[in-house]
Amino acid sequence: MAHGGVTETAPAAGWRAWPAPARVAAVYLAARLVTTALMLLTAQQSPSSSRHGPDPTLVDYILGWDAQWYWTVAVSGYPAELPLTETGEVAQNAWAFMPVYAHLARLAGNVFGAGAWWVGALLVSLAAGYGACVALHALLRERLDEDQAMWGVVLLASGPLAALFQVGYAESLFLLLLIASLLCVVRRQWRGLYLLVPLMGFTRPGVLAFALFLGLYGLWRLAPERRRTLGGPTRWEVVHIIALGAIATAVGFSWQHIAGVVTGDPGAYLATELAWRRSWTGDSGGFIPFEGWPQAAAVWAGIWGIPAWAGYALLVVLVVGAVAAILLAPQARRVGGELQLWALSYLVYLLAVFFPQSSVFRLLLPLAPLACAALAVPRGRGYRFASLALCLAGQWAWIHGMYGLGNTFWLIP
């Protein structure tokens, strides 16, 4: 059998005969075994100074760090009265974490008995990660061929942050909902978004970026070049885009209102989020959009022992470089404007609301659809092996640093 002008071997032809979900499952299972091996190796090397202590188990890692907050939400719910620090400021609390993942894990864990929330969390994360890979394959097949789409799946399943597919964090579920939503937009199947957008909004923060994306997408479809190549949006498409953008915006701000109603403090949610930032800056001020990154540039410059101006300069280089890569890189342009617009929207969202801490790498995971698509375009075998090797090296570094060595405020996933 020939594929792309090259005669395939019998194993290769047999592999291609498998249904796409089965091939994705094989890749995903292999990747999870590798991640598990890296976790076990990290556990064997864990020092006593680590948060998890010497000889931690995989369960310790599944329940590590923010997973404890999701477990708290599932078991105890949200505080009706905001906890305060000794100085009278709002302390870190469960209002910073959305409910969908926590309670879905609780429902799955209840099957295995009391105290099995971690089992449910693991199963939900694993299943959502697999679903994200299946959805990514379908998304990439809209623009790329089968070989490229499957390679994109390999990169997602084996990437530097792939451990998130098997710990008690909401990222894998959010990624599934996000990629499914992007697929709906690319295919112009708007009805599914009326369910996906609210679910996304109550899984973890980020749905406001999707609202911005829908607005940019609508303008992009109206451009003369798009009208020639894709056709202008129909009246019903305009209605859907506007309605979904409004829903995404309303959902994005609703959690602040819910927290305010329950606690009696209209600023409860923002004060809760700022509690994490205060541990870095010591600043008790309020939230100002786009302030977090310049603040962090100065903080990180101090940690690294470089002048503050060098931190600001590095921030400018990173932002300009990221925007240029999203908009101008040939591989990014090859996979379609929708993924570029999403990545740009999410980048603007992060710049507006986030203070980059050690978790900054984790918060970049929603950029994976564009990153995996762009990196899957080149076909050279050497390039692909090198890309996979870098992914696995990055995965080991992230697991070893954040879980194995995690003992300071800048080693938290």
Protein backbone atom coordinates (compact mmCIF):
# COMPACT_ATOMS: atom_id res chain seq x y z
CA MET A 1 0.00 0.00 0.00
CA ALA A 2 1.31 3.47 -0.84
CA HIS A 3 0.93 6.53 1.33
CA GLY A 4 2.27 9.91 0.24
CA GLY A 5 4.22 8.30 -2.58
CA VAL A 6 6.02 5.86 -0.24
CA THR A 7 5.23 2.15 -0.06
CA GLU A 8 4.13 1.23 3.45
CA THR A 9 5.20 -1.83 5.37
CA ALA A 10 2.53 -4.25 6.54
CA PRO A 11 2.72 -3.04 10.21
CA ALA A 12 2.35 0.58 9.07
CA ALA A 13 -0.62 -0.29 6.88
CA GLY A 14 -2.17 -2.26 9.73
CA TRP A 15 -1.68 0.69 12.08
CA ARG A 16 -3.46 3.03 9.68
CA ALA A 17 -6.34 0.57 9.42
CA TRP A 18 -7.15 1.08 13.10
CA PRO A 19 -9.93 3.58 13.85
CA ALA A 20 -8.54 6.96 14.87
CA PRO A 21 -9.77 6.71 18.51
CA ALA A 22 -7.95 3.37 18.87
CA ARG A 23 -4.69 4.80 17.50
CA VAL A 24 -5.02 7.79 19.78
CA ALA A 25 -5.66 5.43 22.72
CA ALA A 26 -2.48 3.48 21.96
CA VAL A 27 -0.41 6.66 21.81
CA TYR A 28 -2.04 8.03 24.96
CA LEU A 29 -1.56 4.81 26.93
CA ALA A 30 2.12 4.65 25.98
CA ALA A 31 2.57 8.28 26.99
CA ARG A 32 0.89 7.71 30.35
CA LEU A 33 3.17 4.77 31.08
CA VAL A 34 6.18 6.98 30.39
CA THR A 35 4.81 9.73 32.65
CA THR A 36 4.15 7.19 35.41
CA ALA A 37 7.73 5.94 35.11
CA LEU A 38 9.02 9.52 35.40
CA MET A 39 6.87 10.07 38.48
CA LEU A 40 8.15 6.89 40.11
CA LEU A 41 11.73 7.86 39.32
CA THR A 42 11.11 11.29 40.81
CA ALA A 43 9.61 9.74 43.94
CA GLN A 44 12.69 7.57 44.43
CA GLN A 45 14.89 10.69 44.32
CA SER A 46 12.62 12.90 46.45
CA PRO A 47 14.59 14.61 49.24
CA SER A 48 13.25 14.94 52.78
CA SER A 49 13.02 18.70 52.23
CA SER A 50 10.37 18.21 49.54
CA ARG A 51 6.76 19.04 50.38
CA HIS A 52 5.96 15.38 49.79
CA GLY A 53 8.85 14.11 51.90
CA PRO A 54 11.07 11.12 51.14
CA ASP A 55 9.57 8.14 49.30
CA PRO A 56 6.24 9.70 48.29
CA THR A 57 3.66 7.56 46.52
CA LEU A 58 1.84 8.28 43.29
CA VAL A 59 -1.23 9.06 45.40
CA ASP A 60 0.75 11.81 47.12
CA TYR A 61 1.43 13.34 43.73
CA ILE A 62 -2.17 12.94 42.55
CA LEU A 63 -3.33 14.80 45.67
CA GLY A 64 -0.46 17.29 45.68
CA TRP A 65 -0.68 21.07 45.71
CA ASP A 66 -3.92 22.48 44.19
CA ALA A 67 -5.56 19.05 44.14
CA GLN A 68 -6.06 19.58 47.88
CA TRP A 69 -8.19 22.62 47.12
CA TYR A 70 -10.34 20.70 44.64
CA TRP A 71 -10.74 17.96 47.24
CA THR A 72 -11.81 20.62 49.77
CA VAL A 73 -14.42 21.96 47.33
CA ALA A 74 -15.76 18.44 46.76
CA VAL A 75 -15.94 17.54 50.45
CA SER A 76 -16.59 20.81 52.26
CA GLY A 77 -17.82 23.20 49.60
CA TYR A 78 -17.07 26.93 49.74
CA PRO A 79 -16.75 29.05 52.88
CA ALA A 80 -19.69 31.31 53.64
CA GLU A 81 -17.31 33.52 55.60
CA LEU A 82 -13.96 34.43 54.10
CA PRO A 83 -11.00 33.29 56.22
CA LEU A 84 -8.64 36.07 57.27
CA THR A 85 -4.93 36.22 57.97
CA GLU A 86 -3.49 37.52 61.25
CA THR A 87 -3.28 40.97 59.66
CA GLY A 88 -6.96 40.93 58.71
CA GLU A 89 -6.53 40.30 54.97
CA VAL A 90 -8.41 37.64 53.02
CA ALA A 91 -6.50 34.35 53.19
CA GLN A 92 -6.16 31.74 50.47
CA ASN A 93 -9.38 29.75 50.25
CA ALA A 94 -11.52 27.50 48.06
CA TRP A 95 -13.26 30.32 46.15
CA ALA A 96 -10.28 30.42 43.78
CA PHE A 97 -11.24 26.98 42.41
CA MET A 98 -14.23 26.22 40.19
CA PRO A 99 -16.68 23.40 41.02
CA VAL A 100 -17.10 21.22 37.90
CA TYR A 101 -13.90 19.18 38.13
CA ALA A 102 -14.05 18.83 41.91
CA HIS A 103 -17.58 17.42 41.95
CA LEU A 104 -17.15 15.29 38.85
CA ALA A 105 -14.18 13.67 40.59
CA ARG A 106 -16.31 13.23 43.72
CA LEU A 107 -19.02 11.44 41.74
CA ALA A 108 -16.47 9.16 40.08
CA GLY A 109 -14.72 8.50 43.38
CA ASN A 110 -17.93 7.62 45.22
CA VAL A 111 -18.10 4.44 43.14
CA PHE A 112 -15.01 3.22 44.99
CA GLY A 113 -16.18 4.17 48.47
CA ALA A 114 -15.61 6.88 51.04
CA GLY A 115 -12.25 8.59 50.91
CA ALA A 116 -11.69 7.69 47.26
CA TRP A 117 -11.83 11.21 45.85
CA TRP A 118 -8.29 10.78 44.56
CA VAL A 119 -9.39 7.78 42.49
CA GLY A 120 -12.15 9.83 40.91
CA ALA A 121 -9.74 12.71 40.28
CA LEU A 122 -7.28 10.37 38.58
CA LEU A 123 -9.99 8.79 36.42
CA VAL A 124 -11.49 12.13 35.39
CA SER A 125 -8.07 13.56 34.52
CA LEU A 126 -7.08 10.46 32.56
CA ALA A 127 -10.37 10.29 30.67
CA ALA A 128 -10.37 14.02 29.95
CA GLY A 129 -6.78 13.85 28.71
CA TYR A 130 -7.68 11.05 26.33
CA GLY A 131 -10.74 12.99 25.18
CA ALA A 132 -8.56 16.05 24.60
CA CYS A 133 -6.23 13.98 22.41
CA VAL A 134 -9.15 12.58 20.39
CA ALA A 135 -10.58 16.07 19.96
CA LEU A 136 -7.18 17.44 18.96
CA HIS A 137 -6.83 14.74 16.31
CA ALA A 138 -10.21 15.70 14.87
CA LEU A 139 -9.32 19.39 15.03
CA LEU A 140 -6.00 18.93 13.25
CA ARG A 141 -7.57 16.78 10.55
CA GLU A 142 -9.54 19.87 9.51
CA ARG A 143 -6.26 21.43 8.29
CA LEU A 144 -3.57 18.72 8.24
CA ASP A 145 -3.22 15.18 6.96
CA GLU A 146 -3.53 12.04 9.07
CA ASP A 147 0.20 11.68 9.73
CA GLN A 148 0.54 15.25 10.93
CA ALA A 149 -2.61 15.05 13.05
CA MET A 150 -1.39 11.93 14.82
CA TRP A 151 1.99 13.51 15.45
CA GLY A 152 0.22 16.45 17.06
CA VAL A 153 -1.46 13.94 19.39
CA VAL A 154 1.94 12.44 20.26
CA LEU A 155 3.24 15.88 21.22
CA LEU A 156 0.20 16.68 23.37
CA ALA A 157 0.19 13.32 25.14
CA SER A 158 3.95 13.47 25.79
CA GLY A 159 4.47 17.19 26.28
CA PRO A 160 6.25 18.91 29.18
CA LEU A 161 2.95 19.31 31.07
CA ALA A 162 1.57 15.84 30.35
CA ALA A 163 1.66 14.92 34.04
CA LEU A 164 -1.45 17.09 34.39
CA PHE A 165 -3.34 14.27 32.68
CA GLN A 166 -2.92 12.11 35.78
CA VAL A 167 -3.03 14.39 38.82
CA GLY A 168 -5.93 16.08 40.60
CA TYR A 169 -5.91 19.31 38.60
CA ALA A 170 -8.71 20.65 36.38
CA GLU A 171 -6.43 21.42 33.42
CA SER A 172 -7.10 18.22 31.49
CA LEU A 173 -10.87 18.66 31.70
CA PHE A 174 -10.63 22.31 30.69
CA LEU A 175 -8.39 21.36 27.76
CA LEU A 176 -10.94 18.79 26.57
CA LEU A 177 -13.75 21.35 26.71
CA LEU A 178 -11.59 23.97 25.01
CA ILE A 179 -10.47 21.79 22.09
CA ALA A 180 -14.03 20.53 21.61
CA SER A 181 -15.18 24.17 21.54
CA LEU A 182 -12.52 25.13 19.00
CA LEU A 183 -13.58 22.17 16.87
CA CYS A 184 -17.16 23.41 16.96
CA VAL A 185 -16.04 26.84 15.77
CA VAL A 186 -13.87 25.45 12.97
CA ARG A 187 -16.76 23.24 11.81
CA ARG A 188 -19.30 26.03 12.49
CA GLN A 189 -21.35 23.70 14.68
CA TRP A 190 -22.57 26.37 17.05
CA ARG A 191 -25.20 24.52 19.07
CA GLY A 192 -22.73 22.42 20.99
CA LEU A 193 -21.08 25.55 22.33
CA TYR A 194 -24.15 26.44 24.38
CA LEU A 195 -23.24 23.53 26.66
CA LEU A 196 -19.45 23.60 26.33
CA VAL A 197 -18.99 27.29 27.16
CA PRO A 198 -20.73 27.19 30.59
CA LEU A 199 -18.96 23.93 31.47
CA MET A 200 -15.64 25.48 30.52
CA GLY A 201 -16.40 28.59 32.56
CA PHE A 202 -17.08 26.64 35.75
CA THR A 203 -14.14 24.26 35.34
CA ARG A 204 -11.32 26.79 35.63
CA PRO A 205 -10.74 30.47 34.77
CA GLY A 206 -10.27 31.24 31.09
CA VAL A 207 -13.70 31.49 29.51
CA LEU A 208 -13.34 35.27 29.19
CA ALA A 209 -10.52 34.57 26.75
CA PHE A 210 -12.97 32.49 24.74
CA ALA A 211 -15.40 35.43 24.71
CA LEU A 212 -12.63 37.62 23.26
CA PHE A 213 -11.82 34.88 20.76
CA LEU A 214 -15.41 34.74 19.54
CA GLY A 215 -15.42 38.51 19.03
CA LEU A 216 -12.16 38.43 17.08
CA TYR A 217 -13.38 35.44 15.09
CA GLY A 218 -16.52 37.30 14.04
CA LEU A 219 -14.46 40.28 12.85
CA TRP A 220 -12.02 37.93 11.11
CA ARG A 221 -14.85 36.27 9.19
CA LEU A 222 -16.02 39.71 8.02
CA ALA A 223 -12.65 40.61 6.48
CA PRO A 224 -12.76 40.72 2.65
CA GLU A 225 -10.09 38.02 2.29
CA ARG A 226 -12.00 35.66 4.59
CA ARG A 227 -15.25 36.37 2.77
CA ARG A 228 -13.59 35.26 -0.46
CA THR A 229 -12.02 32.09 0.93
CA LEU A 230 -14.45 30.98 3.66
CA GLY A 231 -17.55 32.94 2.83
CA GLY A 232 -18.99 35.63 5.03
CA PRO A 233 -20.95 34.62 8.13
CA THR A 234 -24.64 33.98 7.62
CA ARG A 235 -27.19 35.85 9.68
CA TRP A 236 -27.65 32.85 11.96
CA GLU A 237 -23.89 32.57 12.43
CA VAL A 238 -23.76 36.22 13.47
CA VAL A 239 -26.56 35.56 15.97
CA HIS A 240 -24.74 32.54 17.38
CA ILE A 241 -21.39 34.35 17.64
CA ILE A 242 -22.94 37.33 19.44
CA ALA A 243 -25.07 35.15 21.73
CA LEU A 244 -22.21 32.83 22.63
CA GLY A 245 -19.87 35.74 23.20
CA ALA A 246 -22.42 37.25 25.59
CA ILE A 247 -22.87 33.91 27.39
CA ALA A 248 -19.11 33.43 27.73
CA THR A 249 -18.75 36.94 29.13
CA ALA A 250 -21.63 36.46 31.58
CA VAL A 251 -20.26 33.10 32.74
CA GLY A 252 -16.78 34.58 33.07
CA PHE A 253 -17.97 37.24 35.51
CA SER A 254 -20.65 35.14 37.25
CA TRP A 255 -18.29 33.43 39.69
CA GLN A 256 -17.39 36.80 41.21
CA HIS A 257 -21.10 37.48 41.72
CA ILE A 258 -21.76 34.02 43.19
CA ALA A 259 -18.88 34.37 45.64
CA GLY A 260 -20.12 37.82 46.59
CA VAL A 261 -23.68 36.63 47.25
CA VAL A 262 -22.61 33.63 49.34
CA THR A 263 -20.04 35.49 51.45
CA GLY A 264 -21.73 38.88 51.55
CA ASP A 265 -18.55 40.48 50.19
CA PRO A 266 -18.79 41.72 46.58
CA GLY A 267 -15.01 41.57 46.26
CA ALA A 268 -14.65 38.07 47.70
CA TYR A 269 -13.36 36.37 44.56
CA LEU A 270 -10.81 39.01 43.58
CA ALA A 271 -9.60 39.28 47.17
CA THR A 272 -9.16 35.51 47.23
CA GLU A 273 -7.16 35.49 44.01
CA LEU A 274 -5.02 38.38 45.22
CA ALA A 275 -4.16 36.39 48.36
CA TRP A 276 -1.86 34.21 46.22
CA ARG A 277 -0.27 37.26 44.60
CA ARG A 278 0.26 38.92 47.98
CA SER A 279 2.48 36.03 49.08
CA TRP A 280 4.87 37.10 46.30
CA THR A 281 4.63 40.88 46.39
CA GLY A 282 3.48 41.69 49.92
CA ASP A 283 1.21 44.25 48.26
CA SER A 284 -2.27 44.63 49.76
CA GLY A 285 -3.64 46.70 46.87
CA GLY A 286 -6.56 45.82 44.67
CA PHE A 287 -6.72 44.28 41.22
CA ILE A 288 -5.58 46.39 38.28
CA PRO A 289 -5.71 44.77 34.82
CA PHE A 290 -2.34 44.22 33.13
CA GLU A 291 -0.46 45.10 36.33
CA GLY A 292 0.56 41.56 37.29
CA TRP A 293 3.21 40.90 34.66
CA PRO A 294 5.23 44.09 35.23
CA GLN A 295 5.02 43.43 38.97
CA ALA A 296 6.25 39.90 38.44
CA ALA A 297 9.06 41.07 36.16
CA ALA A 298 10.47 43.08 39.06
CA VAL A 299 9.95 40.23 41.56
CA TRP A 300 11.63 37.64 39.34
CA ALA A 301 14.47 40.04 38.58
CA GLY A 302 15.12 40.21 42.32
CA ILE A 303 15.02 36.41 42.64
CA TRP A 304 17.47 36.04 39.76
CA GLY A 305 19.71 38.84 41.01
CA ILE A 306 19.41 41.05 37.94
CA PRO A 307 18.33 44.72 37.65
CA ALA A 308 14.61 45.44 37.50
CA TRP A 309 15.02 47.06 34.07
CA ALA A 310 16.40 43.76 32.76
CA GLY A 311 13.26 42.01 34.02
CA TYR A 312 11.06 44.51 32.19
CA ALA A 313 13.13 44.15 29.02
CA LEU A 314 12.84 40.36 29.18
CA LEU A 315 9.07 40.69 29.58
CA VAL A 316 8.83 42.85 26.46
CA VAL A 317 10.95 40.38 24.49
CA LEU A 318 8.81 37.45 25.61
CA VAL A 319 5.52 39.16 24.77
CA VAL A 320 6.67 40.45 21.39
CA GLY A 321 8.21 37.08 20.57
CA ALA A 322 5.04 35.22 21.53
CA VAL A 323 2.80 37.50 19.44
CA ALA A 324 5.16 37.22 16.48
CA ALA A 325 5.24 33.43 16.74
CA ILE A 326 1.43 33.25 16.92
CA LEU A 327 0.76 35.58 14.00
CA LEU A 328 3.78 35.26 11.72
CA ALA A 329 5.28 31.77 12.05
CA PRO A 330 4.59 29.86 8.79
CA GLN A 331 3.62 26.72 10.70
CA ALA A 332 1.08 28.66 12.78
CA ARG A 333 -0.39 30.27 9.67
CA ARG A 334 -0.59 26.83 8.05
CA VAL A 335 -3.05 25.45 10.63
CA GLY A 336 -5.68 28.15 10.26
CA GLY A 337 -6.67 31.49 11.69
CA GLU A 338 -9.01 30.10 14.31
CA LEU A 339 -6.20 28.59 16.37
CA GLN A 340 -4.10 31.73 15.97
CA LEU A 341 -6.97 33.91 17.17
CA TRP A 342 -7.55 31.66 20.18
CA ALA A 343 -3.87 31.75 21.15
CA LEU A 344 -3.77 35.54 20.79
CA SER A 345 -6.97 35.91 22.87
CA TYR A 346 -5.65 33.68 25.63
CA LEU A 347 -2.34 35.54 25.68
CA VAL A 348 -4.18 38.86 26.11
CA TYR A 349 -6.27 37.30 28.88
CA LEU A 350 -3.19 36.09 30.75
CA LEU A 351 -1.52 39.48 30.43
CA ALA A 352 -4.66 41.15 31.77
CA VAL A 353 -5.38 39.00 34.83
CA PHE A 354 -2.43 36.81 35.77
CA PHE A 355 0.60 37.30 37.98
CA PRO A 356 3.20 34.86 36.58
CA GLN A 357 4.33 32.56 39.35
CA SER A 358 5.83 29.09 39.14
CA SER A 359 2.45 27.94 37.81
CA VAL A 360 2.90 30.02 34.67
CA PHE A 361 3.91 26.96 32.67
CA ARG A 362 0.74 25.13 33.70
CA LEU A 363 -1.37 28.11 32.71
CA LEU A 364 0.14 28.00 29.22
CA LEU A 365 -1.46 24.59 28.57
CA PRO A 366 -4.50 26.11 26.74
CA LEU A 367 -2.03 27.25 24.06
CA ALA A 368 -1.37 23.57 23.30
CA PRO A 369 -3.82 23.31 20.37
CA LEU A 370 -1.85 25.85 18.31
CA ALA A 371 1.54 24.71 19.59
CA CYS A 372 0.94 21.03 18.84
CA ALA A 373 -0.58 21.85 15.45
CA ALA A 374 2.31 24.08 14.41
CA LEU A 375 4.96 21.65 15.65
CA ALA A 376 3.25 18.80 13.79
CA VAL A 377 3.55 20.47 10.38
CA PRO A 378 7.22 19.64 9.58
CA ARG A 379 7.67 16.02 8.48
CA GLY A 380 11.37 15.31 8.92
CA ARG A 381 12.02 12.18 10.96
CA GLY A 382 15.01 13.74 12.73
CA TYR A 383 12.97 16.81 13.60
CA ARG A 384 10.19 14.69 15.03
CA PHE A 385 12.48 12.56 17.18
CA ALA A 386 14.17 15.72 18.45
CA SER A 387 10.77 17.29 19.25
CA LEU A 388 9.66 14.22 21.18
CA ALA A 389 12.96 14.07 23.06
CA LEU A 390 12.61 17.72 24.08
CA CYS A 391 9.02 17.08 25.22
CA LEU A 392 10.09 14.18 27.42
CA ALA A 393 13.06 16.12 28.80
CA GLY A 394 10.75 19.01 29.63
CA GLN A 395 8.28 16.63 31.24
CA TRP A 396 10.98 15.15 33.45
CA ALA A 397 12.24 18.62 34.42
CA TRP A 398 8.72 19.78 35.33
CA ILE A 399 7.83 16.68 37.35
CA HIS A 400 11.21 16.56 39.09
CA GLY A 401 11.21 20.26 39.89
CA MET A 402 7.60 20.81 40.91
CA TYR A 403 6.85 17.48 42.62
CA GLY A 404 10.23 16.01 43.47
CA LEU A 405 12.02 19.15 44.65
CA GLY A 406 8.94 21.28 45.38
CA ASN A 407 9.86 22.98 48.63
CA THR A 408 9.80 26.73 47.94
CA PHE A 409 7.24 29.26 46.72
CA TRP A 410 8.71 29.15 43.22
CA LEU A 411 8.48 25.37 42.85
CA ILE A 412 4.70 24.94 42.89
CA PRO A 413 2.88 23.51 39.84
